[in-house]
């Protein structure tokens, strides 16, 4: 099922860049995490529990604190001891944050159908222009500045594209595992480093005069953007949520081709370079294949082996749509007000130090 990849434009090698700095705190919880990452200090358990209980589960403080703790399992932060990845106090705080976030998602995004119907619903495209869709907006009327903001926010995931989904592979078996690995093989370039999807997104960012360093735009990203990345780590890092992770993955693969087609069209309309266009063109082609494999092999294989996970898969679909909807509302509301959707607006050109090839 491997997709045939186009020849990649040659890229000069880039020097190894250091890890991103820890993000600037946005409240009590993220300040706790910041202090712990820098000097190991944490509040006592009762104080942590009180702070988490009153925190907005989708708010800036909780989502940033959770993002920073999850990042210890990915690339980490400059100057932060990698041994903190498994520090018991940080894991205990992360668990409190996760429970608050997951409880809110279960209340706000409870599935209304079974997994099969939830996935079938994703294939229904709206007729005509969808005023609630970011990709529709960018295709028809979005500005270059708005697309640059969109790319900066999406870089928090796309510069580690597919990494969160890999966590589920040891939790699958049989058909589901074989098919999941096959799709991930494509996501990681099918053996070609230059075709890793994260590397293709870095090329897109260069064409849009954006910095490509991993995590560069974290401090500019609002909570609604952080939540769309955090939910992947939440589902991926817990075996008990393997069904939800598969539901999330299926949602991404099913909705990607039409959305990517619109975003590629937007980039052509805006005169972006060929590398920018290639990223979304690649996803139109690759994800059309992946969609079939994920639905008929990953999801069906999982539910054949573990039918009791049906509602979890449906929850993954529903939670993904809910969080993407919140992000879309944030972007479109701010853009229609003539304002930046970022916490820190981008300069006209953002060609500050570039990062490693992902």
GROMACS .gro file of C-alpha atoms in nm:
model
  358
    1UNK     CA    1   0.000   0.000   0.000
    2UNK     CA    2   0.301   0.232   0.005
    3UNK     CA    3   0.245   0.554  -0.185
    4UNK     CA    4   0.500   0.637  -0.453
    5UNK     CA    5   0.672   0.958  -0.351
    6UNK     CA    6   0.779   1.232  -0.587
    7UNK     CA    7   1.139   1.332  -0.620
    8UNK     CA    8   1.228   1.573  -0.343
    9UNK     CA    9   1.392   1.909  -0.414
   10UNK     CA   10   1.749   1.904  -0.285
   11UNK     CA   11   1.804   2.074   0.050
   12UNK     CA   12   2.137   2.186   0.187
   13UNK     CA   13   2.223   2.018   0.515
   14UNK     CA   14   2.132   2.218   0.823
   15UNK     CA   15   2.338   2.248   1.140
   16UNK     CA   16   2.205   2.075   1.447
   17UNK     CA   17   2.007   2.324   1.651
   18UNK     CA   18   1.954   2.304   2.023
   19UNK     CA   19   1.626   2.204   2.180
   20UNK     CA   20   1.364   2.473   2.236
   21UNK     CA   21   1.368   2.668   2.559
   22UNK     CA   22   1.094   2.588   2.811
   23UNK     CA   23   0.782   2.795   2.738
   24UNK     CA   24   0.686   3.107   2.927
   25UNK     CA   25   0.431   3.019   3.201
   26UNK     CA   26   0.069   3.132   3.168
   27UNK     CA   27  -0.056   3.075   3.521
   28UNK     CA   28  -0.010   2.881   3.843
   29UNK     CA   29   0.005   2.531   3.692
   30UNK     CA   30   0.244   2.611   3.409
   31UNK     CA   31   0.456   2.808   3.658
   32UNK     CA   32   0.476   2.497   3.875
   33UNK     CA   33   0.592   2.294   3.577
   34UNK     CA   34   0.842   2.562   3.479
   35UNK     CA   35   0.995   2.567   3.828
   36UNK     CA   36   1.008   2.187   3.837
   37UNK     CA   37   1.182   2.168   3.499
   38UNK     CA   38   1.438   2.430   3.603
   39UNK     CA   39   1.511   2.337   3.966
   40UNK     CA   40   1.298   2.037   4.061
   41UNK     CA   41   1.059   2.230   4.288
   42UNK     CA   42   0.695   2.117   4.302
   43UNK     CA   43   0.405   2.218   4.527
   44UNK     CA   44   0.275   1.957   4.767
   45UNK     CA   45  -0.002   1.725   4.649
   46UNK     CA   46  -0.297   1.908   4.814
   47UNK     CA   47  -0.189   2.239   4.660
   48UNK     CA   48  -0.157   2.074   4.318
   49UNK     CA   49  -0.499   1.918   4.345
   50UNK     CA   50  -0.660   2.249   4.443
   51UNK     CA   51  -0.495   2.430   4.152
   52UNK     CA   52  -0.601   2.164   3.899
   53UNK     CA   53  -0.957   2.148   4.032
   54UNK     CA   54  -1.022   2.517   3.967
   55UNK     CA   55  -0.835   2.533   3.634
   56UNK     CA   56  -1.017   2.566   3.301
   57UNK     CA   57  -0.958   2.225   3.135
   58UNK     CA   58  -0.924   2.398   2.797
   59UNK     CA   59  -0.751   2.708   2.931
   60UNK     CA   60  -0.407   2.852   2.862
   61UNK     CA   61  -0.255   2.750   3.196
   62UNK     CA   62  -0.360   2.385   3.208
   63UNK     CA   63  -0.301   2.317   2.839
   64UNK     CA   64   0.048   2.469   2.846
   65UNK     CA   65   0.140   2.278   3.163
   66UNK     CA   66   0.024   1.954   3.003
   67UNK     CA   67   0.202   2.030   2.675
   68UNK     CA   68   0.532   2.094   2.855
   69UNK     CA   69   0.506   1.769   3.050
   70UNK     CA   70   0.424   1.571   2.737
   71UNK     CA   71   0.718   1.728   2.554
   72UNK     CA   72   0.951   1.549   2.796
   73UNK     CA   73   0.855   1.231   2.605
   74UNK     CA   74   0.945   1.385   2.268
   75UNK     CA   75   1.237   1.625   2.214
   76UNK     CA   76   1.250   1.781   2.559
   77UNK     CA   77   1.373   2.133   2.635
   78UNK     CA   78   1.713   2.298   2.634
   79UNK     CA   79   1.872   2.287   2.977
   80UNK     CA   80   1.617   2.042   3.120
   81UNK     CA   81   1.749   1.712   3.255
   82UNK     CA   82   1.617   1.429   3.032
   83UNK     CA   83   1.585   1.213   3.346
   84UNK     CA   84   1.283   1.425   3.441
   85UNK     CA   85   1.082   1.236   3.180
   86UNK     CA   86   1.002   0.972   3.445
   87UNK     CA   87   1.024   1.185   3.760
   88UNK     CA   88   0.741   1.062   3.987
   89UNK     CA   89   0.631   1.406   4.104
   90UNK     CA   90   0.592   1.533   3.749
   91UNK     CA   91   0.407   1.218   3.646
   92UNK     CA   92   0.169   1.263   3.938
   93UNK     CA   93   0.100   1.624   3.837
   94UNK     CA   94   0.054   1.518   3.475
   95UNK     CA   95  -0.200   1.259   3.582
   96UNK     CA   96  -0.404   1.524   3.763
   97UNK     CA   97  -0.398   1.747   3.456
   98UNK     CA   98  -0.492   1.457   3.230
   99UNK     CA   99  -0.786   1.359   3.444
  100UNK     CA  100  -0.920   1.716   3.436
  101UNK     CA  101  -0.879   1.738   3.058
  102UNK     CA  102  -1.017   1.390   2.989
  103UNK     CA  103  -1.316   1.439   3.217
  104UNK     CA  104  -1.408   1.757   3.030
  105UNK     CA  105  -1.371   1.583   2.694
  106UNK     CA  106  -1.589   1.292   2.801
  107UNK     CA  107  -1.859   1.538   2.906
  108UNK     CA  108  -1.834   1.772   2.604
  109UNK     CA  109  -1.757   1.522   2.328
  110UNK     CA  110  -1.946   1.208   2.427
  111UNK     CA  111  -2.005   1.004   2.108
  112UNK     CA  112  -2.362   0.987   1.982
  113UNK     CA  113  -2.308   0.688   1.750
  114UNK     CA  114  -2.097   0.376   1.720
  115UNK     CA  115  -1.755   0.382   1.556
  116UNK     CA  116  -1.876   0.278   1.210
  117UNK     CA  117  -2.132   0.558   1.192
  118UNK     CA  118  -1.891   0.813   1.338
  119UNK     CA  119  -1.637   0.734   1.065
  120UNK     CA  120  -1.905   0.731   0.794
  121UNK     CA  121  -2.017   1.078   0.904
  122UNK     CA  122  -1.664   1.210   0.850
  123UNK     CA  123  -1.690   1.130   0.480
  124UNK     CA  124  -1.984   1.364   0.427
  125UNK     CA  125  -1.851   1.688   0.280
  126UNK     CA  126  -2.064   2.004   0.308
  127UNK     CA  127  -2.220   2.131  -0.013
  128UNK     CA  128  -2.067   2.460  -0.124
  129UNK     CA  129  -1.863   2.697   0.089
  130UNK     CA  130  -1.848   2.608   0.460
  131UNK     CA  131  -1.817   2.928   0.661
  132UNK     CA  132  -1.713   2.734   0.971
  133UNK     CA  133  -1.416   2.565   0.801
  134UNK     CA  134  -1.064   2.704   0.821
  135UNK     CA  135  -0.956   2.525   0.502
  136UNK     CA  136  -1.256   2.663   0.313
  137UNK     CA  137  -1.173   3.013   0.438
  138UNK     CA  138  -0.806   2.988   0.345
  139UNK     CA  139  -0.886   2.845   0.002
  140UNK     CA  140  -1.130   3.120  -0.092
  141UNK     CA  141  -1.032   3.436   0.093
  142UNK     CA  142  -0.751   3.377   0.339
  143UNK     CA  143  -0.451   3.606   0.327
  144UNK     CA  144  -0.087   3.506   0.320
  145UNK     CA  145  -0.057   3.636   0.676
  146UNK     CA  146  -0.342   3.414   0.791
  147UNK     CA  147  -0.191   3.109   0.624
  148UNK     CA  148   0.143   3.185   0.790
  149UNK     CA  149  -0.033   3.191   1.127
  150UNK     CA  150  -0.208   2.865   1.046
  151UNK     CA  151   0.123   2.701   0.952
  152UNK     CA  152   0.296   2.834   1.264
  153UNK     CA  153   0.027   2.681   1.485
  154UNK     CA  154   0.016   2.352   1.298
  155UNK     CA  155   0.395   2.326   1.324
  156UNK     CA  156   0.355   2.216   1.686
  157UNK     CA  157   0.222   1.889   1.548
  158UNK     CA  158   0.350   1.870   1.194
  159UNK     CA  159   0.717   1.904   1.294
  160UNK     CA  160   0.664   1.580   1.486
  161UNK     CA  161   0.397   1.444   1.254
  162UNK     CA  162   0.297   1.084   1.327
  163UNK     CA  163   0.513   1.063   1.642
  164UNK     CA  164   0.218   1.067   1.886
  165UNK     CA  165   0.043   0.790   1.694
  166UNK     CA  166   0.343   0.558   1.714
  167UNK     CA  167   0.277   0.506   2.084
  168UNK     CA  168  -0.022   0.287   1.997
  169UNK     CA  169   0.170   0.033   1.789
  170UNK     CA  170   0.284  -0.187   2.084
  171UNK     CA  171  -0.077  -0.186   2.206
  172UNK     CA  172  -0.215  -0.337   1.883
  173UNK     CA  173  -0.175  -0.680   1.729
  174UNK     CA  174  -0.259  -0.872   1.414
  175UNK     CA  175  -0.427  -0.683   1.128
  176UNK     CA  176  -0.450  -0.357   1.319
  177UNK     CA  177  -0.080  -0.351   1.405
  178UNK     CA  178   0.038  -0.451   1.055
  179UNK     CA  179  -0.177  -0.185   0.889
  180UNK     CA  180  -0.084   0.086   1.140
  181UNK     CA  181   0.285   0.022   1.081
  182UNK     CA  182   0.231   0.034   0.704
  183UNK     CA  183   0.064   0.375   0.724
  184UNK     CA  184   0.326   0.510   0.964
  185UNK     CA  185   0.600   0.389   0.728
  186UNK     CA  186   0.463   0.630   0.470
  187UNK     CA  187   0.434   0.910   0.726
  188UNK     CA  188   0.803   0.867   0.804
  189UNK     CA  189   0.909   0.892   0.440
  190UNK     CA  190   0.900   0.525   0.332
  191UNK     CA  191   1.270   0.496   0.404
  192UNK     CA  192   1.367   0.838   0.263
  193UNK     CA  193   1.463   1.096   0.524
  194UNK     CA  194   1.383   1.385   0.290
  195UNK     CA  195   1.026   1.255   0.248
  196UNK     CA  196   0.942   1.237   0.619
  197UNK     CA  197   0.623   1.438   0.644
  198UNK     CA  198   0.769   1.650   0.923
  199UNK     CA  199   1.054   1.743   0.690
  200UNK     CA  200   0.808   1.832   0.414
  201UNK     CA  201   0.629   2.064   0.655
  202UNK     CA  202   0.956   2.233   0.743
  203UNK     CA  203   1.002   2.297   0.370
  204UNK     CA  204   0.654   2.450   0.359
  205UNK     CA  205   0.748   2.680   0.645
  206UNK     CA  206   1.061   2.797   0.465
  207UNK     CA  207   0.854   2.888   0.160
  208UNK     CA  208   0.633   3.098   0.389
  209UNK     CA  209   0.931   3.269   0.556
  210UNK     CA  210   0.870   3.097   0.888
  211UNK     CA  211   1.129   2.963   1.130
  212UNK     CA  212   1.147   2.585   1.117
  213UNK     CA  213   1.305   2.516   1.456
  214UNK     CA  214   1.113   2.254   1.651
  215UNK     CA  215   0.878   2.416   1.903
  216UNK     CA  216   0.965   2.767   1.785
  217UNK     CA  217   0.604   2.893   1.796
  218UNK     CA  218   0.496   2.734   2.124
  219UNK     CA  219   0.478   3.066   2.309
  220UNK     CA  220   0.260   3.210   2.031
  221UNK     CA  221   0.011   2.922   2.030
  222UNK     CA  222  -0.322   2.968   2.213
  223UNK     CA  223  -0.467   2.694   2.427
  224UNK     CA  224  -0.707   2.581   2.153
  225UNK     CA  225  -0.407   2.488   1.937
  226UNK     CA  226  -0.221   2.320   2.224
  227UNK     CA  227  -0.524   2.105   2.303
  228UNK     CA  228  -0.532   1.955   1.951
  229UNK     CA  229  -0.176   1.829   2.004
  230UNK     CA  230  -0.217   1.734   2.369
  231UNK     CA  231  -0.509   1.504   2.295
  232UNK     CA  232  -0.286   1.290   2.070
  233UNK     CA  233  -0.029   1.250   2.347
  234UNK     CA  234  -0.302   1.180   2.602
  235UNK     CA  235  -0.450   0.903   2.390
  236UNK     CA  236  -0.115   0.769   2.275
  237UNK     CA  237   0.057   0.744   2.612
  238UNK     CA  238  -0.220   0.543   2.779
  239UNK     CA  239  -0.287   0.183   2.678
  240UNK     CA  240  -0.638   0.221   2.821
  241UNK     CA  241  -0.705   0.487   2.554
  242UNK     CA  242  -0.574   0.289   2.256
  243UNK     CA  243  -0.921   0.281   2.101
  244UNK     CA  244  -0.950   0.659   2.127
  245UNK     CA  245  -0.607   0.699   1.964
  246UNK     CA  246  -0.717   0.482   1.672
  247UNK     CA  247  -1.033   0.694   1.643
  248UNK     CA  248  -0.821   1.009   1.637
  249UNK     CA  249  -0.588   0.864   1.374
  250UNK     CA  250  -0.879   0.755   1.157
  251UNK     CA  251  -1.031   1.103   1.180
  252UNK     CA  252  -0.708   1.264   1.064
  253UNK     CA  253  -0.666   1.028   0.770
  254UNK     CA  254  -1.029   1.046   0.654
  255UNK     CA  255  -1.058   1.424   0.669
  256UNK     CA  256  -0.711   1.498   0.534
  257UNK     CA  257  -0.757   1.457   0.155
  258UNK     CA  258  -1.036   1.714   0.102
  259UNK     CA  259  -0.888   1.957   0.352
  260UNK     CA  260  -0.540   1.921   0.206
  261UNK     CA  261  -0.677   1.977  -0.145
  262UNK     CA  262  -0.827   2.307  -0.032
  263UNK     CA  263  -0.509   2.413   0.147
  264UNK     CA  264  -0.296   2.330  -0.157
  265UNK     CA  265  -0.532   2.544  -0.364
  266UNK     CA  266  -0.496   2.827  -0.115
  267UNK     CA  267  -0.118   2.814  -0.141
  268UNK     CA  268  -0.134   2.826  -0.521
  269UNK     CA  269  -0.370   3.122  -0.507
  270UNK     CA  270  -0.134   3.299  -0.266
  271UNK     CA  271   0.171   3.228  -0.480
  272UNK     CA  272   0.355   3.017  -0.224
  273UNK     CA  273   0.654   2.817  -0.341
  274UNK     CA  274   0.654   2.459  -0.468
  275UNK     CA  275   0.770   2.310  -0.138
  276UNK     CA  276   0.473   2.465   0.041
  277UNK     CA  277   0.235   2.327  -0.218
  278UNK     CA  278   0.400   1.986  -0.213
  279UNK     CA  279   0.321   1.920   0.152
  280UNK     CA  280  -0.054   1.931   0.098
  281UNK     CA  281  -0.039   1.772  -0.247
  282UNK     CA  282   0.141   1.480  -0.084
  283UNK     CA  283  -0.134   1.446   0.174
  284UNK     CA  284  -0.409   1.446  -0.087
  285UNK     CA  285  -0.240   1.151  -0.256
  286UNK     CA  286  -0.109   0.960   0.045
  287UNK     CA  287  -0.405   1.000   0.277
  288UNK     CA  288  -0.654   0.889   0.014
  289UNK     CA  289  -0.478   0.553   0.032
  290UNK     CA  290  -0.431   0.569   0.409
  291UNK     CA  291  -0.800   0.635   0.464
  292UNK     CA  292  -0.896   0.298   0.319
  293UNK     CA  293  -0.625   0.113   0.508
  294UNK     CA  294  -0.711   0.278   0.838
  295UNK     CA  295  -1.085   0.216   0.808
  296UNK     CA  296  -1.073  -0.141   0.679
  297UNK     CA  297  -0.760  -0.274   0.846
  298UNK     CA  298  -0.667  -0.066   1.151
  299UNK     CA  299  -1.016   0.011   1.283
  300UNK     CA  300  -1.185  -0.308   1.165
  301UNK     CA  301  -0.887  -0.515   1.277
  302UNK     CA  302  -0.890  -0.357   1.622
  303UNK     CA  303  -1.265  -0.398   1.670
  304UNK     CA  304  -1.263  -0.755   1.541
  305UNK     CA  305  -1.005  -0.842   1.807
  306UNK     CA  306  -1.142  -0.614   2.080
  307UNK     CA  307  -1.505  -0.526   2.003
  308UNK     CA  308  -1.551  -0.369   2.348
  309UNK     CA  309  -1.337  -0.075   2.225
  310UNK     CA  310  -1.605   0.041   1.978
  311UNK     CA  311  -1.721   0.329   2.196
  312UNK     CA  312  -1.362   0.434   2.265
  313UNK     CA  313  -1.294   0.459   1.891
  314UNK     CA  314  -1.610   0.668   1.852
  315UNK     CA  315  -1.496   0.887   2.143
  316UNK     CA  316  -1.163   0.947   1.970
  317UNK     CA  317  -1.347   1.062   1.659
  318UNK     CA  318  -1.580   1.288   1.856
  319UNK     CA  319  -1.309   1.441   2.077
  320UNK     CA  320  -1.092   1.517   1.774
  321UNK     CA  321  -1.377   1.695   1.598
  322UNK     CA  322  -1.467   1.889   1.912
  323UNK     CA  323  -1.114   2.022   1.969
  324UNK     CA  324  -1.058   2.099   1.601
  325UNK     CA  325  -1.387   2.290   1.605
  326UNK     CA  326  -1.271   2.499   1.900
  327UNK     CA  327  -0.947   2.584   1.722
  328UNK     CA  328  -1.132   2.669   1.402
  329UNK     CA  329  -1.365   2.902   1.593
  330UNK     CA  330  -1.065   3.080   1.746
  331UNK     CA  331  -0.891   3.128   1.413
  332UNK     CA  332  -1.193   3.243   1.214
  333UNK     CA  333  -1.324   3.474   1.486
  334UNK     CA  334  -0.992   3.652   1.523
  335UNK     CA  335  -0.925   3.674   1.151
  336UNK     CA  336  -1.271   3.815   1.079
  337UNK     CA  337  -1.206   4.079   1.342
  338UNK     CA  338  -0.891   4.176   1.153
  339UNK     CA  339  -0.676   4.049   1.440
  340UNK     CA  340  -0.404   3.791   1.481
  341UNK     CA  341  -0.510   3.448   1.606
  342UNK     CA  342  -0.174   3.407   1.781
  343UNK     CA  343  -0.079   3.516   2.130
  344UNK     CA  344   0.225   3.683   1.973
  345UNK     CA  345   0.168   3.810   1.617
  346UNK     CA  346   0.424   3.709   1.357
  347UNK     CA  347   0.664   3.963   1.212
  348UNK     CA  348   0.638   4.014   0.836
  349UNK     CA  349   0.941   3.789   0.791
  350UNK     CA  350   1.031   3.528   1.046
  351UNK     CA  351   1.352   3.378   0.918
  352UNK     CA  352   1.518   3.344   1.255
  353UNK     CA  353   1.741   3.041   1.326
  354UNK     CA  354   1.621   2.731   1.148
  355UNK     CA  355   1.605   2.387   1.304
  356UNK     CA  356   1.722   2.038   1.232
  357UNK     CA  357   1.558   1.839   0.957
  358UNK     CA  358   1.279   1.661   1.152
   0.00000   0.00000   0.00000
